[in-house]
Amino acid sequence: MKGKELKSEAFLNETGAISRFTGWFFHEFLRPRFELREFLRQCFLVGYKSLPLIGLTGFIMGLVLTMQLRPTLVAYGVEARLPDMVSLSIIREIGPVITALIFAGKIGSSIGAELGSMRVTEQIDAMEVSGTNPYKYLVVTRVLATTLMLPILTILSDAIGLYGGFLGINIRGVMSLDLYINEVLNTVVFSDVVPATIKTFFFGFAVGIIGCYKGYNSKKGTEGVGRSANSAVVLSSLLIFIIDLVVVQITDLLGLN
Amino acid sequence: MTAVQDIINQPNETAVKNAVLEIKHLDKAFGGNVVLNDFNLVVNKDENVVVLGRSGSGKSVLIKCIIGLLKPDSGSISVLGEDVLAMGHDELDHIRMRIGFLFQSNALYDSMTVRENLEFPMRRHIKHMNAEEVNERVNEMLENVGLAHTIDMMPSELSGGMQKRIALARTLILKPEIILYDEPTSGLDPITGREISSLMVELQEKYHTSSIIISHDMNCVKAVADKVVALIDGKAYATGTYEELKRSTDERIKHFFE
Ligand SMILES: Nc1ncnc2c1ncn2[C@@H]1O[C@H](COP(=O)(O)OP(=O)(O)OP(=O)(O)O)[C@@H](O)[C@H]1O
Ligand SMILES: [Mg+2]
């Protein structure tokens, strides 16, 4: 019983601390002096460097999804609906969530580890002493970069995934690329794309802010750095699912489904 | 009568005037862990003050309070005549330009080259410097520490002693008036330690800085100290020259010299 109380207290403390950290983000973000160079550098690192991994997983996701869906559709005699099924699943749900999870694994952990080791080796203090606001220089730039880059990566991943789906269809059947694209464009409508894209901004924000929070508050020692990286991935992955759940509820209520 | 009083007062007066750093009644605790307890210290112009203390006695905490990385619970710190604790963010940044801080762990930015490490404080603090002046300053400091050839290397490619020198160069790059050294020779072999100590003395004479040096290394203390302060139980337990403290009969002071 006592242990349970302690756990829930720790949970509430952590939630409070993360909320304050997020509030601090908006406070610093709105104050003048924007670290443009560091922001662009982070966009490059965060976006460009995770492109191959995200492209590859997107491709496999589309291909495998198609191959798995086909038998079921064939059983119901609606094989022709395969492009619709694949494109809707990828664009509305699987694309954004898988991309965000891969992103959390790659970028969230690296931000957690990087800031963690900077904290432990006093580099963050050194910045402060050098007249640089380390929160602005390190956190604001990274969070903005993840928030803006994940949606772009998701769109790319969706596109590659759809291409994977096209190849998947052509393993067992025959369909021209023109026809496939046509089918996809006829199926997917505005109200599928917009909520799916909006949520990726939140996913990106969550990955950035949690990675930074864990790294920035890292405990002394190399063990602390490892733990920061690890818990950054766990917590941001969890948050991705929670945000997904909330967004689905909202779009449902708004009648966008 | 007044003339006599003047003469008596004079040395005191000048001492007060020359103080660049004054710490009074400083208290700092982390939860129940009392680290500093009524600590007092004066550093005069051109003076090297060494703070001795056992591991965990609060030496790093002390100098972090001076630079504003930690907030003391009570007491006052005045640097170059200004009250650090009452300062807002901008004023603090301004006074930090005039204080150099050498971190115990060097704290070199490991994602940046040596050049970028040295440029970092300058780009932030001095906005009117053009690229050429910045470059010149970087080279000057690297030559001071004898590592001009490392300018495009990453810190991870340097040995511990070289990293310490680069950190020293970065600390000095803004030509600060006061320098706080946190264990400049720890973790180095005796020869490199001696080199760093003589480098510190050399640079101190060149740029006329005043400094607080935290050290366990008696060779370094002997080489650089004008005044030694033993930090024990959170207080300035004893103060004097190296020789005076060495002759001390106090058991707790003797330990440092064994
Ligand atoms: N940020 C902090 N939070 C909590 N306690 C701290 C913090 N920084 C230092 N302490 C505590 O203050 C005490 C003094 O630490 P400090 O780092 O000043 O020691 P030190 O004299 O520099 O030792 P060393 O020679 O090993 O560097 C230690 O007991 C440490 O646990
Ligand atoms: Mg220390």
Coordinates of C-alpha atoms and ligand atoms in Angstrom, one line a residue:
Chain A
M1 CA 0.0 0.0 0.0
K2 CA 2.8 2.4 1.0
G3 CA 4.7 1.5 -2.1
K4 CA 1.7 2.2 -4.2
E5 CA 1.3 5.6 -2.7
L6 CA 4.9 6.4 -3.3
K7 CA 4.6 5.4 -6.9
S8 CA 1.6 7.5 -7.6
E9 CA 3.2 10.4 -5.9
A10 CA 6.3 10.0 -8.1
F11 CA 4.0 9.8 -11.1
L12 CA 2.3 13.0 -10.2
N13 CA 5.6 14.7 -9.4
E14 CA 6.9 13.7 -12.8
T15 CA 3.8 14.8 -14.6
G16 CA 4.0 18.2 -12.9
A17 CA 7.7 18.6 -13.7
I18 CA 7.1 17.8 -17.4
S19 CA 4.2 20.3 -17.5
R20 CA 6.4 22.9 -16.0
F21 CA 9.2 22.0 -18.5
T22 CA 6.6 22.4 -21.3
G23 CA 5.4 25.7 -20.0
W24 CA 9.0 26.9 -19.8
F25 CA 9.3 25.9 -23.5
F26 CA 6.6 28.3 -24.5
H27 CA 7.9 31.0 -22.3
E28 CA 11.4 30.8 -23.8
F29 CA 10.1 30.3 -27.3
L30 CA 8.2 33.5 -27.2
R31 CA 11.0 35.6 -25.9
P32 CA 13.3 37.2 -28.4
R33 CA 16.6 36.0 -29.7
F34 CA 16.0 32.9 -31.7
E35 CA 18.9 30.5 -32.2
L36 CA 18.4 30.1 -35.9
R37 CA 21.7 28.4 -36.8
E38 CA 21.3 25.7 -34.2
F39 CA 17.7 25.3 -35.2
L40 CA 18.6 24.6 -38.8
R41 CA 21.4 22.3 -37.8
Q42 CA 18.9 20.3 -35.6
C43 CA 16.4 20.2 -38.5
F44 CA 19.1 18.7 -40.6
L45 CA 20.2 16.2 -38.0
V46 CA 16.7 15.3 -37.0
G47 CA 15.1 15.2 -40.4
Y48 CA 17.7 14.2 -42.9
K49 CA 19.6 11.7 -40.8
S50 CA 16.5 9.7 -40.0
L51 CA 15.3 9.6 -43.6
P52 CA 16.8 6.3 -44.7
L53 CA 15.4 4.4 -41.6
I54 CA 12.0 5.9 -41.9
G55 CA 11.9 5.4 -45.7
L56 CA 12.8 1.7 -45.3
T57 CA 10.3 1.0 -42.5
G58 CA 7.6 2.9 -44.5
F59 CA 8.3 0.7 -47.5
I60 CA 8.2 -2.5 -45.6
M61 CA 5.1 -1.4 -43.7
G62 CA 3.2 -0.8 -47.0
L63 CA 4.4 -4.0 -48.6
V64 CA 3.6 -6.2 -45.6
L65 CA 0.3 -4.6 -44.9
T66 CA -0.9 -5.3 -48.5
M67 CA 0.3 -8.9 -48.4
Q68 CA -1.5 -9.5 -45.1
L69 CA -4.7 -7.9 -46.2
R70 CA -5.1 -9.6 -49.5
P71 CA -6.2 -13.1 -48.3
T72 CA -9.0 -11.6 -46.2
L73 CA -10.2 -9.4 -49.0
V74 CA -10.0 -12.3 -51.4
A75 CA -12.1 -14.4 -49.1
Y76 CA -14.9 -11.8 -49.2
G77 CA -14.4 -11.3 -52.9
V78 CA -13.5 -7.7 -52.6
E79 CA -9.9 -7.9 -53.8
A80 CA -10.4 -4.8 -55.9
R81 CA -10.8 -2.7 -52.7
L82 CA -7.2 -3.5 -51.7
P83 CA -5.8 -0.1 -52.7
D84 CA -8.5 1.7 -50.7
M85 CA -7.9 -0.4 -47.6
V86 CA -4.1 0.0 -47.8
S87 CA -4.1 3.7 -48.5
L88 CA -6.6 4.5 -45.7
S89 CA -4.8 2.4 -43.1
I90 CA -1.4 3.9 -44.0
I91 CA -2.5 7.5 -44.2
R92 CA -4.9 7.6 -41.3
E93 CA -3.2 5.4 -38.7
I94 CA -0.2 3.2 -39.4
G95 CA 1.9 5.7 -41.3
P96 CA 1.8 8.4 -38.6
V97 CA 2.1 6.0 -35.6
I98 CA 4.8 3.8 -36.9
T99 CA 6.9 6.7 -38.2
A100 CA 6.5 8.5 -34.8
L101 CA 7.5 5.3 -32.9
I102 CA 10.6 4.8 -35.1
F103 CA 11.3 8.5 -34.7
A104 CA 11.0 8.3 -30.9
G105 CA 13.4 5.3 -30.9
K106 CA 16.0 7.1 -33.0
I107 CA 15.7 10.8 -32.2
G108 CA 14.1 10.7 -28.7
S109 CA 16.9 8.5 -27.4
S110 CA 19.6 10.5 -29.1
I111 CA 18.3 13.8 -27.7
G112 CA 18.0 12.2 -24.2
A113 CA 21.5 10.8 -24.3
E114 CA 23.1 14.0 -25.8
L115 CA 21.6 16.4 -23.4
G116 CA 22.1 13.9 -20.6
S117 CA 25.8 13.7 -21.2
M118 CA 26.0 17.5 -21.6
R119 CA 24.3 17.9 -18.2
V120 CA 26.6 15.3 -16.5
T121 CA 29.8 16.8 -18.0
E122 CA 28.7 20.3 -17.0
Q123 CA 28.5 21.5 -20.6
I124 CA 25.1 22.9 -19.9
D125 CA 26.5 24.9 -17.0
A126 CA 29.4 26.0 -19.2
M127 CA 26.9 27.4 -21.7
E128 CA 25.0 29.3 -19.0
V129 CA 28.3 30.8 -17.8
S130 CA 29.2 31.7 -21.4
G131 CA 26.1 34.0 -21.6
T132 CA 24.0 31.6 -23.6
N133 CA 20.6 30.5 -22.3
P134 CA 21.1 26.7 -22.6
Y135 CA 17.3 26.1 -22.5
K136 CA 16.9 28.2 -25.6
Y137 CA 19.9 27.0 -27.3
L138 CA 19.4 23.3 -26.7
V139 CA 15.8 22.6 -25.8
V140 CA 13.8 25.1 -27.9
T141 CA 15.7 24.4 -31.1
R142 CA 15.4 20.6 -30.7
V143 CA 11.7 20.6 -29.8
L144 CA 10.9 22.9 -32.7
A145 CA 13.0 20.7 -35.1
T146 CA 11.2 17.5 -34.0
T147 CA 7.8 19.2 -34.2
L148 CA 8.4 20.4 -37.7
M149 CA 10.4 17.5 -39.1
L150 CA 8.2 14.6 -38.0
P151 CA 5.2 15.7 -40.1
I152 CA 7.4 16.0 -43.2
L153 CA 9.0 12.6 -42.5
T154 CA 5.5 11.1 -42.1
I155 CA 4.3 12.4 -45.4
L156 CA 7.4 10.9 -47.0
S157 CA 7.0 7.6 -45.2
D158 CA 3.3 7.5 -46.2
A159 CA 4.3 8.0 -49.9
I160 CA 6.9 5.3 -49.7
G161 CA 4.5 3.1 -47.9
L162 CA 1.9 3.5 -50.6
Y163 CA 4.5 2.6 -53.2
G164 CA 5.3 -0.5 -51.1
G165 CA 1.6 -1.2 -51.2
F166 CA 1.6 -0.9 -55.0
L167 CA 4.4 -3.4 -55.2
G168 CA 2.6 -5.7 -52.8
I169 CA -0.4 -5.8 -55.0
N170 CA 1.7 -6.6 -58.0
I171 CA 3.3 -9.6 -56.3
R172 CA 0.1 -11.6 -56.8
G173 CA -1.9 -9.6 -59.2
V174 CA -1.5 -6.9 -61.9
M175 CA -2.3 -3.3 -61.5
S176 CA -0.7 -0.3 -63.3
L177 CA 0.8 2.5 -61.2
D178 CA -1.6 5.0 -62.9
L179 CA -4.6 3.0 -61.9
Y180 CA -3.3 2.5 -58.3
I181 CA -2.7 6.2 -57.9
N182 CA -6.1 7.0 -59.2
E183 CA -7.7 4.5 -56.8
V184 CA -5.8 6.0 -53.9
L185 CA -6.7 9.6 -54.7
N186 CA -10.3 8.6 -55.1
T187 CA -10.4 7.0 -51.7
V188 CA -8.4 9.4 -49.6
V189 CA -10.2 12.6 -48.8
F190 CA -9.3 15.8 -47.1
S191 CA -10.7 14.7 -43.7
D192 CA -8.5 11.7 -43.7
V193 CA -5.3 13.6 -44.3
V194 CA -5.8 16.7 -42.1
P195 CA -6.3 15.1 -38.7
A196 CA -3.6 12.5 -39.5
T197 CA -1.1 15.3 -40.3
I198 CA -2.1 17.5 -37.3
K199 CA -1.5 14.7 -34.9
T200 CA 2.0 14.2 -36.2
F201 CA 2.9 17.7 -35.0
F202 CA 1.9 16.6 -31.5
F203 CA 3.8 13.4 -31.9
G204 CA 6.9 15.3 -32.9
F205 CA 6.5 17.8 -30.0
A206 CA 6.1 14.9 -27.6
V207 CA 9.2 13.2 -28.7
G208 CA 11.2 16.4 -28.6
I209 CA 10.0 17.7 -25.2
I210 CA 10.3 14.3 -23.5
G211 CA 13.8 13.7 -24.9
C212 CA 14.9 17.1 -23.8
Y213 CA 13.2 16.8 -20.4
K214 CA 14.9 13.5 -19.6
G215 CA 18.3 14.6 -20.8
Y216 CA 18.1 18.1 -19.2
N217 CA 17.3 16.5 -15.8
S218 CA 19.7 13.7 -16.1
K219 CA 21.3 12.3 -13.0
K220 CA 25.0 12.3 -12.4
G221 CA 27.0 9.4 -13.9
T222 CA 27.0 7.4 -17.1
E223 CA 24.2 5.3 -15.8
G224 CA 22.1 8.4 -15.5
V225 CA 22.7 9.2 -19.2
G226 CA 21.6 5.7 -20.2
R227 CA 18.5 5.9 -18.1
S228 CA 17.6 9.3 -19.6
A229 CA 17.9 7.9 -23.2
N230 CA 15.9 4.8 -22.3
S231 CA 13.1 6.5 -20.4
A232 CA 12.9 9.1 -23.1
V233 CA 12.0 6.4 -25.6
V234 CA 9.6 4.6 -23.3
L235 CA 7.7 7.7 -22.2
S236 CA 7.5 9.3 -25.6
S237 CA 6.3 6.1 -27.3
L238 CA 3.6 5.8 -24.6
L239 CA 2.6 9.4 -25.2
I240 CA 2.3 8.8 -28.9
F241 CA -0.3 6.2 -28.3
I242 CA -2.1 8.4 -25.8
I243 CA -2.1 11.4 -28.2
D244 CA -3.3 9.1 -30.9
L245 CA -6.2 7.9 -28.7
V246 CA -7.2 11.5 -27.9
V247 CA -7.0 12.6 -31.5
V248 CA -9.2 9.7 -32.7
Q249 CA -11.8 10.5 -30.1
I250 CA -11.8 14.2 -31.1
T251 CA -12.1 13.4 -34.9
D252 CA -14.9 10.9 -34.0
L253 CA -16.8 13.5 -32.1
L254 CA -16.4 16.1 -34.8
G255 CA -17.8 13.5 -37.2
L256 CA -14.7 13.4 -39.4
N257 CA -14.7 9.7 -39.6
Chain B
M1 CA 46.3 61.9 16.9
T2 CA 44.4 61.9 13.6
A3 CA 47.7 61.5 11.8
V4 CA 48.5 58.3 13.7
Q5 CA 45.0 57.0 13.1
D6 CA 45.4 57.6 9.4
I7 CA 48.5 55.6 9.3
I8 CA 46.9 52.8 11.2
N9 CA 43.9 52.8 9.0
Q10 CA 45.7 53.1 5.7
P11 CA 46.6 49.5 5.0
N12 CA 43.1 48.4 5.8
E13 CA 41.6 51.0 3.5
T14 CA 43.7 50.0 0.6
A15 CA 43.0 46.3 1.2
V16 CA 39.2 47.0 1.1
K17 CA 39.6 49.1 -2.1
N18 CA 41.5 46.4 -3.8
A19 CA 39.1 43.6 -3.1
V20 CA 37.7 42.2 -6.3
L21 CA 35.6 39.5 -4.6
E22 CA 34.0 39.5 -1.2
I23 CA 32.0 36.7 0.2
K24 CA 30.2 37.2 3.5
H25 CA 28.3 34.8 5.7
L26 CA 27.6 32.5 2.9
D27 CA 25.2 29.6 3.7
K28 CA 24.2 26.8 1.4
A29 CA 22.5 23.5 2.2
F30 CA 20.9 20.8 0.0
G31 CA 18.0 19.6 2.0
G32 CA 19.5 18.5 5.3
N33 CA 23.0 18.4 3.9
V34 CA 24.7 21.7 5.1
V35 CA 27.5 22.4 2.8
L36 CA 28.5 26.0 3.5
N37 CA 28.0 27.5 6.9
D38 CA 29.0 31.1 7.4
F39 CA 31.8 31.1 4.9
N40 CA 33.8 34.4 4.5
L41 CA 36.5 35.2 2.0
V42 CA 38.1 38.2 0.4
V43 CA 40.1 38.1 -2.8
N44 CA 42.3 41.1 -3.7
K45 CA 43.4 42.3 -7.0
D46 CA 46.2 40.2 -8.5
E47 CA 45.9 37.7 -5.8
N48 CA 45.7 33.9 -6.2
V49 CA 43.7 32.4 -3.4
V50 CA 43.7 28.6 -3.1
V51 CA 40.8 26.9 -1.4
L52 CA 41.8 23.6 0.2
G53 CA 39.2 21.1 1.3
R54 CA 38.4 17.4 1.3
S55 CA 36.3 15.8 -1.3
G56 CA 32.7 16.8 -0.8
S57 CA 33.5 19.7 1.5
G58 CA 31.7 22.1 -0.8
K59 CA 34.5 23.7 -2.8
S60 CA 32.7 23.3 -6.2
V61 CA 29.5 24.5 -4.6
L62 CA 31.3 27.6 -3.3
I63 CA 32.5 28.8 -6.7
K64 CA 29.3 27.8 -8.4
C65 CA 27.6 30.2 -6.0
I66 CA 30.0 32.9 -7.1
I67 CA 29.2 32.6 -10.8
G68 CA 25.5 32.2 -10.1
L69 CA 25.0 28.6 -11.1
L70 CA 23.8 27.8 -7.6
K71 CA 21.8 30.1 -5.4
P72 CA 23.1 30.3 -1.8
D73 CA 20.5 30.3 1.0
S74 CA 21.9 33.4 2.6
G75 CA 24.9 35.7 2.7
S76 CA 26.3 38.1 0.2
I77 CA 28.7 37.8 -2.7
S78 CA 30.1 40.9 -4.3
V79 CA 32.2 40.7 -7.4
L80 CA 34.1 43.7 -8.7
G81 CA 32.0 45.8 -6.4
E82 CA 28.6 44.5 -7.5
D83 CA 26.2 42.3 -5.6
V84 CA 25.9 39.1 -7.6
L85 CA 22.9 37.7 -5.7
A86 CA 20.7 40.8 -6.4
M87 CA 21.3 40.7 -10.2
G88 CA 18.8 40.0 -12.9
H89 CA 19.6 37.8 -15.8
D90 CA 21.2 40.4 -18.1
E91 CA 23.3 41.9 -15.4
L92 CA 24.5 38.5 -14.4
D93 CA 25.5 37.7 -18.0
H94 CA 27.4 40.9 -18.0
I95 CA 29.4 40.2 -14.9
R96 CA 30.0 36.7 -16.1
M97 CA 31.9 38.1 -19.0
R98 CA 34.4 39.4 -16.5
I99 CA 34.7 36.1 -14.6
G100 CA 36.4 33.0 -16.1
F101 CA 35.3 29.6 -14.9
L102 CA 37.4 26.4 -15.4
F103 CA 35.2 23.4 -14.8
Q104 CA 36.4 20.4 -12.9
S105 CA 35.3 18.2 -15.8
N106 CA 36.6 20.7 -18.4
A107 CA 33.1 20.9 -19.9
L108 CA 34.3 21.2 -23.5
Y109 CA 31.4 21.0 -25.9
D110 CA 32.0 17.7 -27.5
S111 CA 29.9 18.3 -30.6
M112 CA 32.1 21.3 -31.5
T113 CA 35.7 21.6 -32.7
V114 CA 38.3 23.3 -30.6
R115 CA 37.8 26.5 -32.6
E116 CA 34.1 26.5 -32.1
N117 CA 34.6 25.8 -28.4
L118 CA 36.7 28.9 -28.1
E119 CA 34.5 31.0 -30.2
F120 CA 31.3 30.1 -28.3
P121 CA 31.8 32.5 -25.3
M122 CA 32.9 35.3 -27.7
R123 CA 30.0 35.1 -30.1
R124 CA 27.6 35.4 -27.1
H125 CA 29.3 38.0 -25.1
I126 CA 31.0 40.3 -27.5
K127 CA 28.8 41.3 -30.4
H128 CA 30.9 43.9 -32.0
M129 CA 33.9 41.8 -32.7
N130 CA 34.4 40.9 -36.4
A131 CA 35.4 37.6 -37.7
E132 CA 39.0 38.5 -38.0
E133 CA 39.3 39.7 -34.5
V134 CA 37.6 36.6 -33.2
N135 CA 40.0 34.5 -35.2
E136 CA 43.0 36.4 -33.9
R137 CA 41.9 36.0 -30.3
V138 CA 41.4 32.3 -30.8
N139 CA 44.8 31.9 -32.1
E140 CA 46.3 34.0 -29.4
M141 CA 44.8 31.9 -26.7
L142 CA 45.7 28.6 -28.4
E143 CA 49.3 29.8 -28.6
N144 CA 49.2 30.7 -24.9
V145 CA 48.5 27.1 -24.1
G146 CA 50.8 25.8 -26.8
L147 CA 48.1 23.9 -28.8
A148 CA 47.7 26.0 -31.9
H149 CA 47.8 22.9 -34.1
T150 CA 44.7 21.4 -32.5
I151 CA 42.4 24.2 -33.7
D152 CA 40.3 21.9 -36.0
M153 CA 40.2 18.9 -33.8
M154 CA 37.3 17.6 -31.8
P155 CA 37.8 17.5 -28.0
S156 CA 37.5 13.7 -28.0
E157 CA 40.7 13.5 -30.1
L158 CA 42.7 15.2 -27.4
S159 CA 44.4 13.8 -24.3
G160 CA 43.2 14.7 -20.8
G161 CA 46.0 17.2 -20.3
M162 CA 45.3 18.8 -23.7
Q163 CA 41.6 19.1 -23.0
K164 CA 42.5 20.8 -19.7
R165 CA 44.6 23.3 -21.7
I166 CA 41.9 23.9 -24.2
A167 CA 39.4 24.5 -21.4
L168 CA 41.9 26.9 -19.9
A169 CA 42.2 28.7 -23.2
R170 CA 38.4 28.9 -23.4
T171 CA 38.2 30.2 -19.8
L172 CA 40.7 33.0 -20.7
I173 CA 39.3 33.9 -24.1
L174 CA 37.3 36.9 -22.9
K175 CA 40.3 38.1 -20.8
P176 CA 38.4 37.9 -17.6
E177 CA 39.5 39.9 -14.5
I178 CA 38.7 37.1 -12.1
I179 CA 39.2 33.4 -12.8
L180 CA 37.7 30.5 -10.8
Y181 CA 39.6 27.3 -11.3
D182 CA 38.0 24.1 -10.1
E183 CA 40.8 21.5 -9.6
P184 CA 42.9 22.5 -12.6
T185 CA 45.4 19.7 -12.1
S186 CA 43.3 16.8 -10.9
G187 CA 43.5 13.7 -12.9
L188 CA 46.7 14.7 -14.6
D189 CA 50.1 13.1 -14.1
P190 CA 52.5 15.2 -11.9
I191 CA 54.5 16.5 -14.9
T192 CA 51.5 17.7 -16.8
G193 CA 50.1 19.0 -13.5
R194 CA 53.2 21.1 -13.0
E195 CA 52.9 22.4 -16.6
I196 CA 49.4 23.5 -16.0
S197 CA 50.3 25.2 -12.8
S198 CA 53.1 27.2 -14.4
L199 CA 50.9 28.0 -17.3
M200 CA 48.4 29.4 -14.8
V201 CA 51.0 31.6 -13.1
E202 CA 52.4 32.7 -16.5
L203 CA 48.9 33.7 -17.7
Q204 CA 48.1 35.4 -14.5
E205 CA 51.1 37.6 -14.8
K206 CA 50.4 38.3 -18.4
Y207 CA 46.8 39.3 -18.0
H208 CA 46.8 40.5 -14.4
T209 CA 44.0 38.4 -13.2
S210 CA 42.9 37.5 -9.7
S211 CA 41.8 34.0 -9.0
I212 CA 40.3 31.4 -6.8
I213 CA 41.9 28.0 -7.3
I214 CA 40.5 24.8 -5.9
S215 CA 43.1 22.1 -5.5
H216 CA 44.2 19.1 -3.6
D217 CA 47.5 19.1 -5.4
M218 CA 50.1 20.5 -3.1
N219 CA 52.6 21.1 -5.9
C220 CA 50.1 23.3 -7.6
V221 CA 49.1 25.0 -4.4
K222 CA 52.7 25.8 -3.6
A223 CA 53.3 27.1 -7.1
V224 CA 50.4 29.4 -7.4
A225 CA 49.0 30.4 -4.0
D226 CA 49.4 33.9 -2.6
K227 CA 46.9 32.9 0.1
V228 CA 45.5 29.6 1.2
V229 CA 42.1 29.0 2.7
A230 CA 41.1 25.7 4.3
L231 CA 37.4 25.0 3.8
I232 CA 36.4 22.8 6.7
D233 CA 32.8 22.3 8.1
G234 CA 31.5 24.8 5.6
K235 CA 33.7 27.6 7.1
A236 CA 37.0 29.3 6.2
Y237 CA 38.6 27.3 9.0
A238 CA 42.1 28.8 8.5
T239 CA 43.6 31.4 6.2
G240 CA 47.3 32.2 5.6
T241 CA 50.1 31.8 3.2
Y242 CA 51.2 28.4 2.1
E243 CA 54.1 28.5 4.5
E244 CA 52.0 29.6 7.4
L245 CA 49.5 26.8 6.9
K246 CA 52.2 24.3 6.5
R247 CA 53.6 25.2 9.8
S248 CA 50.2 25.0 11.5
T249 CA 49.9 22.7 14.4
D250 CA 46.2 22.1 13.9
E251 CA 45.6 18.4 13.2
R252 CA 43.0 19.1 10.5
I253 CA 45.2 21.5 8.6
K254 CA 48.2 19.2 8.9
H255 CA 46.3 16.5 7.0
F256 CA 46.4 18.5 3.8
F257 CA 50.2 18.6 3.9
E258 CA 50.9 15.0 4.6
Ligands
LIG1 N1 23.3 20.1 -7.2 C1 23.4 19.5 -6.0 N2 22.4 18.9 -5.4 C2 22.5 18.3 -4.2 N3 23.6 18.2 -3.5 C3 24.7 18.7 -4.1 C4 24.7 19.4 -5.3 N4 25.9 19.8 -5.6 C5 26.7 19.4 -4.6 N5 26.0 18.7 -3.7 C6 26.5 18.2 -2.4 O1 27.3 19.2 -1.8 C7 28.4 18.6 -1.2 C8 29.7 19.3 -1.7 O2 29.9 19.1 -3.1 P1 31.0 19.7 -4.0 O3 30.8 19.3 -5.3 O4 31.1 21.1 -3.7 O5 32.3 19.0 -3.3 P2 33.8 19.3 -3.6 O6 34.4 19.9 -2.4 O7 33.9 20.1 -4.9 O8 34.4 17.9 -3.8 P3 35.4 17.3 -4.9 O9 36.8 17.6 -4.4 O10 35.2 15.8 -4.9 O11 35.1 17.9 -6.2 C9 28.4 17.2 -1.5 O12 27.9 16.5 -0.3 C10 27.3 17.0 -2.6 O13 26.6 15.8 -2.4
MG2 MG 34.5 19.7 -6.8

